[in-house]
Tab-separated table of C-alpha atoms in Angstrom:
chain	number	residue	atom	x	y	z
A	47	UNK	CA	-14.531	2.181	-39.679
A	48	UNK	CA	-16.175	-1.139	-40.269
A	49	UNK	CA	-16.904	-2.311	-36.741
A	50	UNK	CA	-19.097	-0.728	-33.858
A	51	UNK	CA	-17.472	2.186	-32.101
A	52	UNK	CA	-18.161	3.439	-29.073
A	53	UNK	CA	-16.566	6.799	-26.731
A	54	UNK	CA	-15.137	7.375	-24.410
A	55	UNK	CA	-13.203	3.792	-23.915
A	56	UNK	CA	-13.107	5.305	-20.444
A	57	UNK	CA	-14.613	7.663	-18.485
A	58	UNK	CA	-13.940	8.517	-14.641
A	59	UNK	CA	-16.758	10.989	-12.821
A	60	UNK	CA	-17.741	11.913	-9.988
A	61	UNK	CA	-20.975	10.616	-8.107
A	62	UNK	CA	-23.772	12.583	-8.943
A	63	UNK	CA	-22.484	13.701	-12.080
A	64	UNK	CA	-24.319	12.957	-15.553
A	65	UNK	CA	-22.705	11.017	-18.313
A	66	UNK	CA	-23.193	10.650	-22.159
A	67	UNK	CA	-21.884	7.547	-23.974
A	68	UNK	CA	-21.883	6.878	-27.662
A	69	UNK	CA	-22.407	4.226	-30.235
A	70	UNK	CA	-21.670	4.242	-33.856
A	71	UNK	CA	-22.914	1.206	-34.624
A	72	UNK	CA	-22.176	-1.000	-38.303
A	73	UNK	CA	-23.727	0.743	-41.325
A	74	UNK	CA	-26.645	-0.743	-42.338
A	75	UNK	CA	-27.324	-2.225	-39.340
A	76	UNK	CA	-30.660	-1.643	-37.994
A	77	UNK	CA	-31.146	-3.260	-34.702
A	78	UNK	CA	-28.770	-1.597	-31.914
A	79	UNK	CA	-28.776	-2.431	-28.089
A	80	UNK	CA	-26.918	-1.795	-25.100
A	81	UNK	CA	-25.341	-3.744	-22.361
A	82	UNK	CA	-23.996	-3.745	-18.776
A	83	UNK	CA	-21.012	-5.926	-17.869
A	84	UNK	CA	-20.208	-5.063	-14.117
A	85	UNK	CA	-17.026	-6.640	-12.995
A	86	UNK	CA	-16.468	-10.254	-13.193
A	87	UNK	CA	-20.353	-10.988	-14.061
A	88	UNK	CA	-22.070	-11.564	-17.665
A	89	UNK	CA	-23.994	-9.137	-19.374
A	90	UNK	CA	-27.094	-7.404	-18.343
A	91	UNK	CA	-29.433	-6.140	-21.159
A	92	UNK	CA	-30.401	-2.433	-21.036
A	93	UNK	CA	-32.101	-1.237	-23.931
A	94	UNK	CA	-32.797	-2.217	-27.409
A	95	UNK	CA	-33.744	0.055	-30.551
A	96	UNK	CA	-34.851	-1.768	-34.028
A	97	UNK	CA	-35.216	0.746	-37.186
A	98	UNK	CA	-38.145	2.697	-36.482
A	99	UNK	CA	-40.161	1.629	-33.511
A	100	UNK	CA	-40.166	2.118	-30.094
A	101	UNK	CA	-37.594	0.972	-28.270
A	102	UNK	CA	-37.330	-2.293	-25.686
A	103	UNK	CA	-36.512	0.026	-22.665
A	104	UNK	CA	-37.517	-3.121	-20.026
A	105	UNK	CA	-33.610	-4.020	-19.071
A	106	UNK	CA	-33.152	-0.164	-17.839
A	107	UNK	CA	-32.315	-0.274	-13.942
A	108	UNK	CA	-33.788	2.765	-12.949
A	109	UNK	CA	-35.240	6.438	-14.117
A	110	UNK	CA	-31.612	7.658	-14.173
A	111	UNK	CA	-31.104	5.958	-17.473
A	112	UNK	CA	-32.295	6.572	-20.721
A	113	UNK	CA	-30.961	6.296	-24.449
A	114	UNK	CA	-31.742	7.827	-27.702
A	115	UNK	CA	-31.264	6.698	-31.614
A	116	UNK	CA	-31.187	9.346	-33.738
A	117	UNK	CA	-31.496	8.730	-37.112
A	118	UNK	CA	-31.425	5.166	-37.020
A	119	UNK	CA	-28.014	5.547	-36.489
A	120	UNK	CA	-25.469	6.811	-33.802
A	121	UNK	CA	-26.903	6.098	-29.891
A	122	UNK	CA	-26.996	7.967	-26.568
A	123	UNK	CA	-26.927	6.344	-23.795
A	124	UNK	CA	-27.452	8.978	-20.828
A	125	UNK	CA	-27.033	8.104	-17.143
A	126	UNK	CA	-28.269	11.110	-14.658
A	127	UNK	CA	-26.489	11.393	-10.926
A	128	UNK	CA	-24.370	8.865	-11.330
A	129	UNK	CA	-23.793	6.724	-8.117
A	130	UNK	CA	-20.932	4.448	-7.816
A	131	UNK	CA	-23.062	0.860	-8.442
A	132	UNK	CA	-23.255	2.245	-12.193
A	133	UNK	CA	-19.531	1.701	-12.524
A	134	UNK	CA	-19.392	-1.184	-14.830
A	135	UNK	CA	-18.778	-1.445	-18.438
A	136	UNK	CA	-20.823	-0.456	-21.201
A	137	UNK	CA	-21.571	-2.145	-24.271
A	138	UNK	CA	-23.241	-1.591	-27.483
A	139	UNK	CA	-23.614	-3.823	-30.141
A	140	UNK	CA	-25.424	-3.902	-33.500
A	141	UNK	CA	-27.103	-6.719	-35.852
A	142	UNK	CA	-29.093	-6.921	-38.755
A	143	UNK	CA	-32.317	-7.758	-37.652
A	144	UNK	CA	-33.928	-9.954	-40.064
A	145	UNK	CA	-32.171	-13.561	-40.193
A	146	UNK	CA	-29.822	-15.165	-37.787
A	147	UNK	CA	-27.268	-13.140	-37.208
A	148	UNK	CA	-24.983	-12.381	-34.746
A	149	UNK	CA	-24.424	-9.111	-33.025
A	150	UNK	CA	-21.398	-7.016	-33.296
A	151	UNK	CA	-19.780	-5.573	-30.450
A	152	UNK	CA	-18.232	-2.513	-29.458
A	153	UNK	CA	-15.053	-2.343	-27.319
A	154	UNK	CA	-17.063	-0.783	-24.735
A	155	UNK	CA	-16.915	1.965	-22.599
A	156	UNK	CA	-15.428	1.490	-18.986
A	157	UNK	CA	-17.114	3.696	-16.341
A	158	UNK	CA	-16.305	4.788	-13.020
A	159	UNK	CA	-17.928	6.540	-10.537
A	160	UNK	CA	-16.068	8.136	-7.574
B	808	UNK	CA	-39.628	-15.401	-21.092
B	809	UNK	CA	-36.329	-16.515	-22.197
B	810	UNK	CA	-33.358	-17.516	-19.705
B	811	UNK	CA	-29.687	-18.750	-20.418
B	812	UNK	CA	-27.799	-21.154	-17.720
B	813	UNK	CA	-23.990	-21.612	-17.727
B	814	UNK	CA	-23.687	-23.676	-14.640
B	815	UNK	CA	-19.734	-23.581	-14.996
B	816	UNK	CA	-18.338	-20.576	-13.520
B	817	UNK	CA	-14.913	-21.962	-14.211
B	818	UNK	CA	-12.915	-24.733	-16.169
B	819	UNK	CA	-9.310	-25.698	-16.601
B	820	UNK	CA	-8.407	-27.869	-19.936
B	821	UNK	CA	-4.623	-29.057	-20.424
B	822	UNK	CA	-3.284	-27.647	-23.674
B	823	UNK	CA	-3.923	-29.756	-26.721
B	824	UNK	CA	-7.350	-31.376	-24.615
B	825	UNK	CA	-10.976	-31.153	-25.930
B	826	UNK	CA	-13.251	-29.294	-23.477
B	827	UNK	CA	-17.216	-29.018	-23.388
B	828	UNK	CA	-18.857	-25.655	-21.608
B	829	UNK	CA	-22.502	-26.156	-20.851
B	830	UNK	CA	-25.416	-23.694	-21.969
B	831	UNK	CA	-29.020	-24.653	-20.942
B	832	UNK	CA	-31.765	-22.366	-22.457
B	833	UNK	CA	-35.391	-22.082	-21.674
B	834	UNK	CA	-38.024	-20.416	-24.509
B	835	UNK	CA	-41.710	-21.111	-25.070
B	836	UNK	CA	-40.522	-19.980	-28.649
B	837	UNK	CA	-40.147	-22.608	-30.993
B	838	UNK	CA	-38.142	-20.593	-33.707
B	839	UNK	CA	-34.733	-19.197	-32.295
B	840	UNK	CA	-30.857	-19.505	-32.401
B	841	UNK	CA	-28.088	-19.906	-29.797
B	842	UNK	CA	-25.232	-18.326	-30.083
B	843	UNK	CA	-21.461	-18.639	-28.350
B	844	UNK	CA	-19.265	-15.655	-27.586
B	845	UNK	CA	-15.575	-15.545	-26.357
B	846	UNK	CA	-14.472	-12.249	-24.193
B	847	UNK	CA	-10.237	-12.364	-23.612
B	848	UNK	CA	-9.023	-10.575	-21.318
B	849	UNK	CA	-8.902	-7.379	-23.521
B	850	UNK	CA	-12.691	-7.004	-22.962
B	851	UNK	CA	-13.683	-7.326	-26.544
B	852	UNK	CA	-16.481	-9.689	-27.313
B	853	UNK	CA	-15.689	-12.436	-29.866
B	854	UNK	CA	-18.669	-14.232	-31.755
B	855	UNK	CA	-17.655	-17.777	-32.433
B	856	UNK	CA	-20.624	-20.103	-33.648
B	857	UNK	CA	-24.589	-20.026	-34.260
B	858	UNK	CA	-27.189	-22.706	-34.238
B	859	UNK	CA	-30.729	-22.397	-35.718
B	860	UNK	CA	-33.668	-24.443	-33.792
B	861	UNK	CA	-34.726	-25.736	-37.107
B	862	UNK	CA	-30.605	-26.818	-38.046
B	863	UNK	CA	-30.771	-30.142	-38.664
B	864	UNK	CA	-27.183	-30.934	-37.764
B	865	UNK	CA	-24.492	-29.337	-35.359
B	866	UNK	CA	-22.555	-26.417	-36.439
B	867	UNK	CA	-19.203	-26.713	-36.833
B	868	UNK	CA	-16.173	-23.659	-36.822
B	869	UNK	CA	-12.900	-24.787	-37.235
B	870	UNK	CA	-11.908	-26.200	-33.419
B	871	UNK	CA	-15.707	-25.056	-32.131
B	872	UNK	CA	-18.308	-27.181	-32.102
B	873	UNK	CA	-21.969	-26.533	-31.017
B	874	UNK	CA	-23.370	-30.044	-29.252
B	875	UNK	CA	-27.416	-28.952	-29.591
B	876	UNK	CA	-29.777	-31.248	-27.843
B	877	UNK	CA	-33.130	-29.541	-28.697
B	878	UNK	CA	-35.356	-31.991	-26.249
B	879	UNK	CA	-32.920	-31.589	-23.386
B	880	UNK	CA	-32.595	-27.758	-23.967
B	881	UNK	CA	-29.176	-27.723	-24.264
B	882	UNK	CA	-26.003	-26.246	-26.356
B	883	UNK	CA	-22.888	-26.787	-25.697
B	884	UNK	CA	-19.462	-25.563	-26.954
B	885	UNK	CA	-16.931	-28.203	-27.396
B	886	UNK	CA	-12.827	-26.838	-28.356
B	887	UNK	CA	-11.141	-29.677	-29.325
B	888	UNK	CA	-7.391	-29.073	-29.040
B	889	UNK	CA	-7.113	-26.426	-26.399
B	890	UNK	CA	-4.502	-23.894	-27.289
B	891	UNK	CA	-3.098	-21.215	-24.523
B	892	UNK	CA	-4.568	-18.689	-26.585
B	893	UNK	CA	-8.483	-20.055	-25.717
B	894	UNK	CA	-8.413	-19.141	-22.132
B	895	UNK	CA	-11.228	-16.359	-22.043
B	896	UNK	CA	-14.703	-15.659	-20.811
B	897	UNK	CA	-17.389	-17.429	-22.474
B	898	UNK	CA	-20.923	-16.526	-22.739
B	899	UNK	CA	-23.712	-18.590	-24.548
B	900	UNK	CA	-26.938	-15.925	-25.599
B	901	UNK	CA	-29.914	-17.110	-27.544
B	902	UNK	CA	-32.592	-15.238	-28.913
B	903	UNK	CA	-36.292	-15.885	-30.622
B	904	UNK	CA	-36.823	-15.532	-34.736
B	905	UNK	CA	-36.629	-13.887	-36.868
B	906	UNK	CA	-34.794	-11.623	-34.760
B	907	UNK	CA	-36.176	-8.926	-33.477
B	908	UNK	CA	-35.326	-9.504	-29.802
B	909	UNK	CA	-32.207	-8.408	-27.694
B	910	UNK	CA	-29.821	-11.373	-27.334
B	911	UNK	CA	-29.657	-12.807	-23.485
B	912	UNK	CA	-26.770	-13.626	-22.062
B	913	UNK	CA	-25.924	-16.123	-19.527
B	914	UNK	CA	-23.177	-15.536	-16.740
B	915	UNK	CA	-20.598	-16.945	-18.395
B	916	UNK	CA	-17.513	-19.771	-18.413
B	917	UNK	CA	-13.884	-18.608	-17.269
B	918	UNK	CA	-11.983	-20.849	-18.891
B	919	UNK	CA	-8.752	-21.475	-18.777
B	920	UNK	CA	-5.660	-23.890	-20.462
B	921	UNK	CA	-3.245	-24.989	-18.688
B	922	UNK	CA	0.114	-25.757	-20.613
């Protein structure tokens, strides 16, 4: 497809549990980053990867979290022992990087933790 | 380090009114843009207008309109003509040039038009 996707839409598991979510992000697109939208608040910046170098890991809560990028393309976003303050919504979104442009969003991923 | 206010957690507009949201940015970076989003209550999120420090003028998209005041730090959304369909979450993000920053978010506007 032509936008960012992202799986599951939804995911329900149980506290303590690990969790993978993915990002396809736009083709072409080099710059990818995720986001946390917890209910009713704005977004809170989690990790950013731009072509080739090392990602911006500084908006990562804790040691439970951590995200891949492999090949530049398709993301990982890993959370370890899930407790039930990670339930929230996850975003990833994708931009050119060079020039002012906007950043494309997924639908997200909605996860809970029971 | 850069920082996005939206003092407005929520705003009611009569249908057919004009409506401003406020944004207030801080940077130490003189090169960056500013950016508007719209999230309905689907969850998606919507991009709806830029601004470049350097513009010159406002930017303009169909019904939005950015009011940047560069000395007072400040960008606001204006929707002229309100229509049902504009009641959503709205989020102003900026980030520093050329671009190879994460966008930041601010808390977001609920707004919401009344008919």
């Amino acid at each position: 497809g032509a936008g960012v996707s992202q799986s599951p839409s939804n995911k329900v598991t149980e506290k303590g549990k690990d969790v993978e979510l993915r990002c396809d992000p736009i083709s072409g697109h080099t710059a990818l980053y995720w986001y946390r939208q917890s209910l009713g608040q704005g977004l809170e910046f989690l990790i950013y990867f731009q072509g080739n170098s090392a990602p911006d890991k500084s908006g990562l809560p804790s040691d439970r979290f951590s995200a891949e990028r492999t090949g530049g393309s398709v993301s990982t976003l890993t959370i370890q022992r899930t407790q039930q303050e990670d339930s929230a919504v996850y975003l990833c979104a994708s931009s050119l990087v060079w020039g002012a442009t906007e950043a494309f969003f997924g639908q997200g991923t909605r996860l809970t933790v029971v | 380090a850069q920082k996005i206010t939206q003092t407005q957690p929520g705003m009611f507009v009569q249908e057919k009114e004009a409506v401003t949201l406020d944004c207030t940015y801080d940077t130490s970076d003189p090169s960056y843009g500013l950016f508007w989003y719209k999230q309905p209550s689907s969850g998606e999120m919507i991009f709806l207008i830029y601004q470049g420090s350097y513009d010159q003028q406002n930017a303009t998209e169909g019904r939005y309109s950015l009011n940047f005041q560069k000395a007072r730090k400040s960008a606001n959304l204006v929707i002229s003509a309100s229509q049902l369909g504009d009641s959503a979450m709205y989020f102003c993000a900026m980030r520093e040039l050329p671009g190879n920053t994460p966008l930041v978010f601010g808390k977001g506007t609920r707004l919401s038009v009344i008919a």
